[in-house]
Coordinates of N, CA and C in Angstrom, one line a residue:
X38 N -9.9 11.6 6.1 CA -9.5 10.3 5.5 C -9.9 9.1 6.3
X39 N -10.3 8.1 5.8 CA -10.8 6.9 6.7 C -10.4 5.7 5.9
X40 N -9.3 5.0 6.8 CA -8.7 4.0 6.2 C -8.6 2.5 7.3
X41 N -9.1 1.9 6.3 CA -9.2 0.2 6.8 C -8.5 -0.9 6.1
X42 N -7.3 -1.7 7.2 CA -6.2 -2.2 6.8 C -6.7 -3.5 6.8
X43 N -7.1 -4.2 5.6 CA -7.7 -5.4 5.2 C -6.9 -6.8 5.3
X44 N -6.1 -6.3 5.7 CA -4.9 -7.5 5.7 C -3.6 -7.1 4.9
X45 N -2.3 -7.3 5.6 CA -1.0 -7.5 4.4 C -1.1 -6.3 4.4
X46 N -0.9 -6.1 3.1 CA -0.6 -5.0 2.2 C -1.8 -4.4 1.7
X47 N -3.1 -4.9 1.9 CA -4.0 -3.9 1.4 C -4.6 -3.0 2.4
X48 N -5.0 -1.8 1.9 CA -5.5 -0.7 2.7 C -6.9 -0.3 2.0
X49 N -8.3 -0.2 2.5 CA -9.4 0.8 2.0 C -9.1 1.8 2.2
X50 N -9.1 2.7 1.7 CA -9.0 4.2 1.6 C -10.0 5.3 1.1
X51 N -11.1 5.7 2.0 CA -12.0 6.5 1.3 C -11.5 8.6 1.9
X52 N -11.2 8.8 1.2 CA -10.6 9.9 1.0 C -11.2 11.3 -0.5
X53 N -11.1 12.4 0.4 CA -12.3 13.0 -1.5 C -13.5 12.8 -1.8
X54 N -14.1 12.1 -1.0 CA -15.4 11.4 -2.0 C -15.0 10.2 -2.4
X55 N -13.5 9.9 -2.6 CA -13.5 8.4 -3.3 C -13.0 7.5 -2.4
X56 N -13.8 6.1 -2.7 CA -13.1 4.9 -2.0 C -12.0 4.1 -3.4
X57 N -10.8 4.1 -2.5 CA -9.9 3.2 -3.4 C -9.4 1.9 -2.4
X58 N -9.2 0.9 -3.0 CA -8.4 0.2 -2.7 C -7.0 -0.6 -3.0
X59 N -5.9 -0.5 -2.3 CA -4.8 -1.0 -2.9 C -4.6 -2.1 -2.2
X60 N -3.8 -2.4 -3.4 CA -3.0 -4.3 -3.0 C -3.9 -5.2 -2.5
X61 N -4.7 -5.6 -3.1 CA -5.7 -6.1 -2.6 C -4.9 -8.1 -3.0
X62 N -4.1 -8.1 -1.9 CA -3.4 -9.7 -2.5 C -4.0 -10.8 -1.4
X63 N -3.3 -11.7 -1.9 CA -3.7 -13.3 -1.3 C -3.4 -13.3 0.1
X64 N -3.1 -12.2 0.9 CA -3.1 -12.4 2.2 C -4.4 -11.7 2.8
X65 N -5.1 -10.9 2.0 CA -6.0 -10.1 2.7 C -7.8 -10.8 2.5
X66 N -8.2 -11.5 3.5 CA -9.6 -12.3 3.3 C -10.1 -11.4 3.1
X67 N -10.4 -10.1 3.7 CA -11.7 -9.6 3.5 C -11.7 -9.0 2.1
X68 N -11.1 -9.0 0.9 CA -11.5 -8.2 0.0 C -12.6 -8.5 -1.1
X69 N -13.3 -9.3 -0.7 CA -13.8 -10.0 -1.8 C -15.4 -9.2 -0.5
X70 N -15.5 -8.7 0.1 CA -16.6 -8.2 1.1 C -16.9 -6.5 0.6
X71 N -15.5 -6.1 0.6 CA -15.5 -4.8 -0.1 C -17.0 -4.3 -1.5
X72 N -17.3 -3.2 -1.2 CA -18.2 -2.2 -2.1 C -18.0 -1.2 -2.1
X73 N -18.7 -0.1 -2.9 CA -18.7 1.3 -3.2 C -17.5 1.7 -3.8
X74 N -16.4 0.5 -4.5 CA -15.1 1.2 -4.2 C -15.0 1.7 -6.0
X75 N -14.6 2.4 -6.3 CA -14.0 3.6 -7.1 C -13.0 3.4 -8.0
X76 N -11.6 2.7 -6.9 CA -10.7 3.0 -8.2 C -10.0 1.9 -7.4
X77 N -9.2 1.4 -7.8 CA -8.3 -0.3 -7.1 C -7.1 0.2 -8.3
X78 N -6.0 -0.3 -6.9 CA -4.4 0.4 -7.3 C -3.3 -0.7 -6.9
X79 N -2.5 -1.5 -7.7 CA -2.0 -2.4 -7.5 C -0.4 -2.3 -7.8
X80 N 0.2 -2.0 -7.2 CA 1.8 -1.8 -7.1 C 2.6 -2.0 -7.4
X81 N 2.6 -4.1 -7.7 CA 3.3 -4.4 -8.0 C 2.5 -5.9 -8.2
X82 N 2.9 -6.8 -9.0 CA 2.8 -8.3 -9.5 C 2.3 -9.3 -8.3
X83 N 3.4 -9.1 -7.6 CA 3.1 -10.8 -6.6 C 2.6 -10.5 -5.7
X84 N 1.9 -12.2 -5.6 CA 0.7 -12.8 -5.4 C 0.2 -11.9 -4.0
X85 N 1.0 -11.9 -3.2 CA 0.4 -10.9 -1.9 C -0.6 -9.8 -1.5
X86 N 0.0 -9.0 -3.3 CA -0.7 -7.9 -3.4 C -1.4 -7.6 -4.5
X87 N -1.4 -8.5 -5.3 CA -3.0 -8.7 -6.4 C -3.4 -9.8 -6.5
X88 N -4.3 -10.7 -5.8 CA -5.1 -12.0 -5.8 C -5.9 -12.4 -7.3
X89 N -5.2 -13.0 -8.5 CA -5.8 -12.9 -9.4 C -6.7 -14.0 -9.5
X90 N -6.8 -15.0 -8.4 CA -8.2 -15.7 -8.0 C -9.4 -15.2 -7.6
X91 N -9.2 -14.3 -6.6 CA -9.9 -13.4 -6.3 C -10.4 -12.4 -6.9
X92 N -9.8 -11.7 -7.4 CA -9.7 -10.6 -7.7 C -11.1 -10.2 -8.5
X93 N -11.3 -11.3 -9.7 CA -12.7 -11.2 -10.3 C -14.0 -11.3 -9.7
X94 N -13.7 -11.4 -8.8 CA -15.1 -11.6 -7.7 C -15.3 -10.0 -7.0
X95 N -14.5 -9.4 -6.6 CA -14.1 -8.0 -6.5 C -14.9 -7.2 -7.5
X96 N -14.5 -7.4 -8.7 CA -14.7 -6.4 -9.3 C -16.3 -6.4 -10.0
X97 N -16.5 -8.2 -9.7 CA -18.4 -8.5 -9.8 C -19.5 -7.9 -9.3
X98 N -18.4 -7.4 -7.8 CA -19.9 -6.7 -6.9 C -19.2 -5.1 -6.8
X99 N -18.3 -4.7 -7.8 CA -17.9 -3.2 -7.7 C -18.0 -3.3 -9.5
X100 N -18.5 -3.2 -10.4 CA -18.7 -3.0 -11.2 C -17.9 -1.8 -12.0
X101 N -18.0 -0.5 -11.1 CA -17.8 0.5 -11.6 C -16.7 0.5 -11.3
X102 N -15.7 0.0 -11.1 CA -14.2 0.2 -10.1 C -13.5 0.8 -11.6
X103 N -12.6 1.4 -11.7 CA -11.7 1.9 -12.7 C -10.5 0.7 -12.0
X104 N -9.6 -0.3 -12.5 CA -8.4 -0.8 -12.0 C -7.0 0.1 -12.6
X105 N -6.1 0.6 -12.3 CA -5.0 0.8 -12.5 C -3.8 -0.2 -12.1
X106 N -2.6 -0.4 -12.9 CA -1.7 -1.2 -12.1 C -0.2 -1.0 -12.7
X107 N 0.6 -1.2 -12.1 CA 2.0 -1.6 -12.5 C 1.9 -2.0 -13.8
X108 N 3.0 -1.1 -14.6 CA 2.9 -2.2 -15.8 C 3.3 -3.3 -16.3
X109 N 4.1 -4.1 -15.8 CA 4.6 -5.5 -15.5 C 3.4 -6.0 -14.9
X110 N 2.8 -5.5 -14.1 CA 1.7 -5.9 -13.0 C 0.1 -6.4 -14.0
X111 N 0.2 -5.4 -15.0 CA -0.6 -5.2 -15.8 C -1.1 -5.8 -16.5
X112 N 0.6 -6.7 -17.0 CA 0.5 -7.6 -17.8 C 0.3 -8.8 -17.6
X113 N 0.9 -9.5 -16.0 CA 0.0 -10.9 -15.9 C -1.4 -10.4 -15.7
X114 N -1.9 -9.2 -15.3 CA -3.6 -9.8 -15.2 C -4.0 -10.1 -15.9
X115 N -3.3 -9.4 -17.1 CA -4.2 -9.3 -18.5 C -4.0 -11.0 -18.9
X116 N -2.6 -11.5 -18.8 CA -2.8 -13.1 -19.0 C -4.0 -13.9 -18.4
X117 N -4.4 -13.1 -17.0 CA -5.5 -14.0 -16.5 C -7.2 -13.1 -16.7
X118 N -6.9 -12.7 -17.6 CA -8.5 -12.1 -18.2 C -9.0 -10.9 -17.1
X119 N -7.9 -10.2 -16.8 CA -8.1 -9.1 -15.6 C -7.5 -7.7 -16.5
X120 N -8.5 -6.9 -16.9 CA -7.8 -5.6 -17.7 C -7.8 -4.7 -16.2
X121 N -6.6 -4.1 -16.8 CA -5.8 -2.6 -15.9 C -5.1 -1.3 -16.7
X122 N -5.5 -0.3 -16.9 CA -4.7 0.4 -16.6 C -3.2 0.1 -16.3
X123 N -2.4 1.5 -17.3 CA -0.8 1.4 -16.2 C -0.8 2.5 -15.7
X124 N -0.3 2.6 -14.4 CA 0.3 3.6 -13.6 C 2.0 3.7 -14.4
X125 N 2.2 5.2 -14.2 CA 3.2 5.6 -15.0 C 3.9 6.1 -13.6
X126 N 4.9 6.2 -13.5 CA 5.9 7.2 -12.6 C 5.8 8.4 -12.9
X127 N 5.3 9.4 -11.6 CA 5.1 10.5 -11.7 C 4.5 11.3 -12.7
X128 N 3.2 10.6 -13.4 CA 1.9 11.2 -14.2 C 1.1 10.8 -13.0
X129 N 0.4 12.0 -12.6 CA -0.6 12.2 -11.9 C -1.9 11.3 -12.6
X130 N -3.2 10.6 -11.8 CA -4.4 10.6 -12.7 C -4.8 11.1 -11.3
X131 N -6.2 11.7 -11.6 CA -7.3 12.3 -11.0 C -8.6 11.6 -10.7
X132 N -9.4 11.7 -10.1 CA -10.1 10.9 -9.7 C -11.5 12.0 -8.4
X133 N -12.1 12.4 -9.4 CA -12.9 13.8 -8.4 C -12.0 14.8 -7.6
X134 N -11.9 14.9 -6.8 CA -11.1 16.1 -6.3 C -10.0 14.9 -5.6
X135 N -9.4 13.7 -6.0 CA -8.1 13.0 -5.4 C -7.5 12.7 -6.8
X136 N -6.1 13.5 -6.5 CA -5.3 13.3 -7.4 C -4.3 11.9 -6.6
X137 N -4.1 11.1 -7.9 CA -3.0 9.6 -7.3 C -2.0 9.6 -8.2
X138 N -0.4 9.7 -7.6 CA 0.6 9.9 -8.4 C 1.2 8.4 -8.1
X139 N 1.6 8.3 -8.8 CA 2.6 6.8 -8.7 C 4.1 7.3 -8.6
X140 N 5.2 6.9 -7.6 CA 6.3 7.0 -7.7 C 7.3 5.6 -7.4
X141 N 8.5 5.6 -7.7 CA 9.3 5.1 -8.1 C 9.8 4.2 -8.9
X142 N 10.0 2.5 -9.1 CA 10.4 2.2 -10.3 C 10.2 0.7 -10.2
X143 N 11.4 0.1 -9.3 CA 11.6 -1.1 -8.7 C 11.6 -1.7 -7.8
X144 N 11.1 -2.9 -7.3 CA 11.1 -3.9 -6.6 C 11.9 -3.5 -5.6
X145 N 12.0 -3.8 -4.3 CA 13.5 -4.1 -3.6 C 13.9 -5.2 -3.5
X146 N 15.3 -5.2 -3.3 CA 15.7 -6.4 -4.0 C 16.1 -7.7 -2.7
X147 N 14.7 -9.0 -3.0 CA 14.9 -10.0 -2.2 C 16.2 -10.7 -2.2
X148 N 16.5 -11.4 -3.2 CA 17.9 -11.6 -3.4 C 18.8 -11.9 -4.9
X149 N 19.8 -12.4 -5.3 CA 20.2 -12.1 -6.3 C 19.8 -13.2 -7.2
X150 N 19.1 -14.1 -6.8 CA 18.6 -15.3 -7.3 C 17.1 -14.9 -8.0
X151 N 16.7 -13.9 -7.5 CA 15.3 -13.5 -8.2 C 15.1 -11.7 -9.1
X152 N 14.6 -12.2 -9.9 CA 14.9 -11.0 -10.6 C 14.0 -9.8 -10.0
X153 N 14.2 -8.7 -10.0 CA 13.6 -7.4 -9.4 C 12.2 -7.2 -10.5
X154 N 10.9 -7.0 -10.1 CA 10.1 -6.8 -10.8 C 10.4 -5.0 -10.4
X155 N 8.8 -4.5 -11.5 CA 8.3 -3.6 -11.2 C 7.7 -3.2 -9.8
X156 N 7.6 -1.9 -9.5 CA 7.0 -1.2 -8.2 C 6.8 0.1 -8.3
X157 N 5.5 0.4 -8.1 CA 5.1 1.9 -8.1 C 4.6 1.8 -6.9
X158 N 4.9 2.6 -5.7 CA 4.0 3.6 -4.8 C 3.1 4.2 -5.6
X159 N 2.1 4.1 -4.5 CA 1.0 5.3 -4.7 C 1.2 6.7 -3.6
X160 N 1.0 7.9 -4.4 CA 0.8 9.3 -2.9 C -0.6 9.6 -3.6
X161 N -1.5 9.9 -2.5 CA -3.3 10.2 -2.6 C -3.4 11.4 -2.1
X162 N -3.7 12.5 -2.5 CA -3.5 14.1 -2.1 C -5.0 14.4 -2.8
X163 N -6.2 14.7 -1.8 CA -7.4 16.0 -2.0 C -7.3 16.7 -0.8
X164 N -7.4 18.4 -1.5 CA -7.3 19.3 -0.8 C -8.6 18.9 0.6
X165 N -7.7 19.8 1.7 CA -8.5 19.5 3.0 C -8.7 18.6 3.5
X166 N -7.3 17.0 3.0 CA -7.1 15.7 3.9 C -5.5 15.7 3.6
X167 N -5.1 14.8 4.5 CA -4.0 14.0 4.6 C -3.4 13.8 3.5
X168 N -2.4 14.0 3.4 CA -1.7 13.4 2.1 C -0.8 11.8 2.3
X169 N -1.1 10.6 1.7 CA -0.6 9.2 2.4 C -0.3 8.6 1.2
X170 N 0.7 7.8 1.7 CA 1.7 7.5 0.6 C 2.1 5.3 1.0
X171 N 1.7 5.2 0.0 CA 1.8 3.6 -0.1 C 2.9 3.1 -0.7
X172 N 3.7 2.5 -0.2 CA 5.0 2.2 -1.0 C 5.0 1.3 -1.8
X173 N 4.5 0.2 -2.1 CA 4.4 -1.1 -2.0 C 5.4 -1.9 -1.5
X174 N 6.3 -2.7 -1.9 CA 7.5 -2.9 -1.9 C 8.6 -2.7 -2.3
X175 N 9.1 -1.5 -1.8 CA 10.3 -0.8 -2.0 C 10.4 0.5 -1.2
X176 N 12.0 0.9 -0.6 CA 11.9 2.3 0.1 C 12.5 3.0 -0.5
X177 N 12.5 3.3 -1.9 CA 13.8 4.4 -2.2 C 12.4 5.3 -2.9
X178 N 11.4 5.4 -3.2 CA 10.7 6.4 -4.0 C 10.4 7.3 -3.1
X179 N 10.1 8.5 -3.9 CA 10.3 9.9 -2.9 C 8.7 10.6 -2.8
X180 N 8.0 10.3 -2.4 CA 6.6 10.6 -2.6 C 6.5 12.3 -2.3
X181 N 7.5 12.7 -1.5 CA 7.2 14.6 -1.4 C 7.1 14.3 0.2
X182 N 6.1 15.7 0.8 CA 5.7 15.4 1.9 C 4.4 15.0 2.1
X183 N 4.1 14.2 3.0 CA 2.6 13.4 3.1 C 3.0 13.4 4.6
X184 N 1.3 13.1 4.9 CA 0.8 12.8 6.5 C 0.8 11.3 7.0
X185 N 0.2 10.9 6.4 CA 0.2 9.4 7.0 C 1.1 8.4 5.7
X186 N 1.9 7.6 6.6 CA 2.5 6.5 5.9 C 2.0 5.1 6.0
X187 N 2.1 4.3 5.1 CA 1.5 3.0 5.3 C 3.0 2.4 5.2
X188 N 2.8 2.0 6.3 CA 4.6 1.1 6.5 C 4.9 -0.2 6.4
X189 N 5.4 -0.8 5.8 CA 5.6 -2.3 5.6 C 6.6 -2.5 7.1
X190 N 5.8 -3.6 7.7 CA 6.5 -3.8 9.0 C 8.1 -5.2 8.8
X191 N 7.4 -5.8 8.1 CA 8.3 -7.0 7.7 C 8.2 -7.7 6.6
X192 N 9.3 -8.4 5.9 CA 9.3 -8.7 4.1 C 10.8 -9.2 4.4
X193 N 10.8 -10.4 2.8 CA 11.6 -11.1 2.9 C 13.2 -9.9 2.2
X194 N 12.8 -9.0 1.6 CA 13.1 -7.6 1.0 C 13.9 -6.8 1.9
X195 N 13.6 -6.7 3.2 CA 13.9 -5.6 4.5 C 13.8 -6.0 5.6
X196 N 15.0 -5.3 6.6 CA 15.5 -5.1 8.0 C 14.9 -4.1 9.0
X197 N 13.9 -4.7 10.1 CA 14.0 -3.5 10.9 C 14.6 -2.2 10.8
X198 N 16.0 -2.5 10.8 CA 16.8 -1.1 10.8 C 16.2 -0.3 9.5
X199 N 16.2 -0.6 8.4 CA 15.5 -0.2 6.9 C 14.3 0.3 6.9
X200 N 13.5 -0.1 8.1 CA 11.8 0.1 8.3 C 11.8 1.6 8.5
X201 N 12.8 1.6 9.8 CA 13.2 2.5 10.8 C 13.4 3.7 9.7
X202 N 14.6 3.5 9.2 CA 15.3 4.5 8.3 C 14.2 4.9 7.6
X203 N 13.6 4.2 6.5 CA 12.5 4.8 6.0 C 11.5 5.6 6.2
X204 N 11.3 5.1 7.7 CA 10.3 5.8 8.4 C 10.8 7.2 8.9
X205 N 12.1 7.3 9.2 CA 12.8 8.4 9.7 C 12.8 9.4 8.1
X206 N 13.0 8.9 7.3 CA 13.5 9.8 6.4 C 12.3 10.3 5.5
X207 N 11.3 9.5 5.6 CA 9.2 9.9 5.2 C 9.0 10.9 6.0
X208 N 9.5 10.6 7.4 CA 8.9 11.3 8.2 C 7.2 12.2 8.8
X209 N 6.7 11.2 8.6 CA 4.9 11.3 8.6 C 4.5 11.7 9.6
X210 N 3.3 12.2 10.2 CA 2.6 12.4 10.8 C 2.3 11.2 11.8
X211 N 1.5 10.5 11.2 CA 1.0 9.1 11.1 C 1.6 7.6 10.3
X212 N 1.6 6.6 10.9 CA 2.5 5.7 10.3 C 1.4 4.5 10.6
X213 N 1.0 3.7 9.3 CA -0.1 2.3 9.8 C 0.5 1.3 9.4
X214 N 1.1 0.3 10.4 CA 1.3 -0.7 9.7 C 0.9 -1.4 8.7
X215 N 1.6 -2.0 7.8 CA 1.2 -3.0 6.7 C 2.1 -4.0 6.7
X216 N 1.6 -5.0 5.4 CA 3.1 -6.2 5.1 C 3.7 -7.2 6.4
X217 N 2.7 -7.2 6.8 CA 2.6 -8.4 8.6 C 2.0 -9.0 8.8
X218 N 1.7 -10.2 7.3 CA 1.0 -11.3 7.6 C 2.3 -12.7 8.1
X219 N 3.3 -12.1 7.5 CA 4.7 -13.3 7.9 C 5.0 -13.5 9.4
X220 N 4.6 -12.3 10.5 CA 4.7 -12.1 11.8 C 3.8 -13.3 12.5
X221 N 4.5 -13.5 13.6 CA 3.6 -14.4 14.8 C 3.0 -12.8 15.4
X222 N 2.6 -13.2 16.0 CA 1.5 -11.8 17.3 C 3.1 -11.2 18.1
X223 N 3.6 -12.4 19.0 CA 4.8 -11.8 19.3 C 5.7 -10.9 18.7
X224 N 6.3 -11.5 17.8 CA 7.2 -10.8 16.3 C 6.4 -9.2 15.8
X225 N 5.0 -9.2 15.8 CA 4.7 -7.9 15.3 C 4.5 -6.9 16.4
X226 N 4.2 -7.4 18.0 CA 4.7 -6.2 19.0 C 6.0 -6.3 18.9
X227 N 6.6 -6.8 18.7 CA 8.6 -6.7 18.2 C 8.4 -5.1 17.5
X228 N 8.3 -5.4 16.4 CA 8.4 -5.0 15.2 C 7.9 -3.3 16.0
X229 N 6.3 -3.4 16.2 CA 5.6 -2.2 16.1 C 6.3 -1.7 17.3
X230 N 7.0 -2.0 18.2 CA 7.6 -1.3 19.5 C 8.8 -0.8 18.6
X231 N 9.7 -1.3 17.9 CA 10.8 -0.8 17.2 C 10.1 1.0 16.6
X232 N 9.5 0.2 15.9 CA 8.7 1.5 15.1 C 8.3 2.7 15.9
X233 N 7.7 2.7 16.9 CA 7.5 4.0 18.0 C 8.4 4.5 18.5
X234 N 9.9 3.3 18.9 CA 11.3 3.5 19.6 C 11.6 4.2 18.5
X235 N 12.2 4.1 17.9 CA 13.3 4.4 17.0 C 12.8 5.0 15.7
X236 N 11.6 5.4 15.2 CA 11.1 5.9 14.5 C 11.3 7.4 14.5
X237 N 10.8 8.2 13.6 CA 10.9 10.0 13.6 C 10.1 10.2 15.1
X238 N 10.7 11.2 15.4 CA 10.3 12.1 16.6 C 8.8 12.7 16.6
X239 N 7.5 12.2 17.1 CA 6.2 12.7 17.1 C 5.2 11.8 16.3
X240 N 6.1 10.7 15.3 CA 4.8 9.9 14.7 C 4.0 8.7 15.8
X241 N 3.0 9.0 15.4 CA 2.2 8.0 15.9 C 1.9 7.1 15.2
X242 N 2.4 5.9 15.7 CA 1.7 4.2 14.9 C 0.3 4.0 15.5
X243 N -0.5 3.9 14.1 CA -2.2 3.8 14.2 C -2.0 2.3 14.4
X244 N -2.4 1.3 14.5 CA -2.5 -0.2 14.3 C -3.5 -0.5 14.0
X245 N -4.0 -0.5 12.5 CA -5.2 -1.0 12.6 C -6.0 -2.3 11.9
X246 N -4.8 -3.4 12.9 CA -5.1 -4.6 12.4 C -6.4 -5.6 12.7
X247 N -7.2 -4.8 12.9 CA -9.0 -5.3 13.1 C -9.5 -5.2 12.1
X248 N -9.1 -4.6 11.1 CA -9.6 -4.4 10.0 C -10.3 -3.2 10.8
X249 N -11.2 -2.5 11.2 CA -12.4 -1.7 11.2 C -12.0 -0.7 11.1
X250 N -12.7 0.3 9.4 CA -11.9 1.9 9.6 C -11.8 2.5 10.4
X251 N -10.7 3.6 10.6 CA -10.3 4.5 11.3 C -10.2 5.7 10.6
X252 N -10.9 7.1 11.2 CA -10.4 7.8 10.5 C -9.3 8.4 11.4
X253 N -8.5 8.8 10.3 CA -7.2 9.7 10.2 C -6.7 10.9 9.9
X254 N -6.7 11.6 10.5 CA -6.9 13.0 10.4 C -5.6 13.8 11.0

């Protein structure tokens, strides 16, 4: 599996034969550089993690891309002339030998002033890779067991302590940060030292905020 963290919350992910990309939002410049990609997976509504300025430039130089999305998520694109797919909770779709299941429901909740959207995780499972699991924003969905985690490091949503717990109770192989465009440089060795300290016993934090893939194995 070979995955390149584009910024934020989005991750390239070529895994199976297929390249996907998720959350491709307004914090991540390089997505509009992106090709070859397959299938684009969007989690959840705001603006962070689907750029619907962008977004149609994306899909100009990927033509073939299948989009799937949140179905709340679904529906502003479609206000902005962006068709998707819905990702359902736990209906598998397939995609060559990568099956992508969507799990859980809701948002986590920023505060009581703003209402909870939709949120689906994605888990990416072809035999003879990694199994990795994208949350979007939210920690209660239960993806099964998987190998690498994509970890939201910080959000207006979640506590350190919450990252931690999450990560303790995923318990991955591999852990990549994501969701750390709000960080100064200082604040995200904060964070990612928390994450090695206090995290499950044996994961390793990839960092791979250069953007340039890495594979992961």
């Amino acid at each position: 599996m070979r995955i390149a963290h584009l910024g934020h919350a989005c991750l390239l992910v070529d895994t199976g034969g297929i390249r996907i990309l998720i959350d491709p939002g307004g914090f991540s410049p390089g997505i509009v550089d992106v090709t070859g990609i397959n299938v684009i997976l969007v989690t959840h509504q705001h603006a962070d993690h689907v750029d619907l300025q962008r977004l149609p430039a994306v899909l100009e130089v990927n033509p073939q891309a299948r989009m799937y999305a949140e179905p709340e998520a679904a529906a502003v694109m479609e206000e902005a002339g962006i068709a998707a797919e819905h990702l359902v909770s736990g209906e598998a779709l397939t995609f060559g030998r990568v099956q992508v299941t969507p799990v859980g429901e809701r948002h986590a909740l920023i505060n009581e002033a703003l209402p909870r959207v939709g949120n689906l995780g994605v888990v990416l499972r072809s035999e003879g890779e990694p199994g990795f699991f994208h949350p979007g924003d939210a920690y209660d969905a239960e993806p099964g067991r998987i190998d690498i985690l994509a970890l939201p490091l910080n959000a207006p949503w979640t506590a350190s302590r919450d990252t931690v717990a999450f990560a303790r109770r995923i318990s991955p192989r591999v852990s990549i940060p994501i969701h750390d465009a709000l960080l100064s440089a200082v604040g995200r060795r904060l964070y990612l030292s928390q994450m090695q300290s206090f995290g499950p016993e044996g994961m390793e934090v990839r960092d791979l905020s250069d953007g340039a893939p890495v594979d992961v194995n």
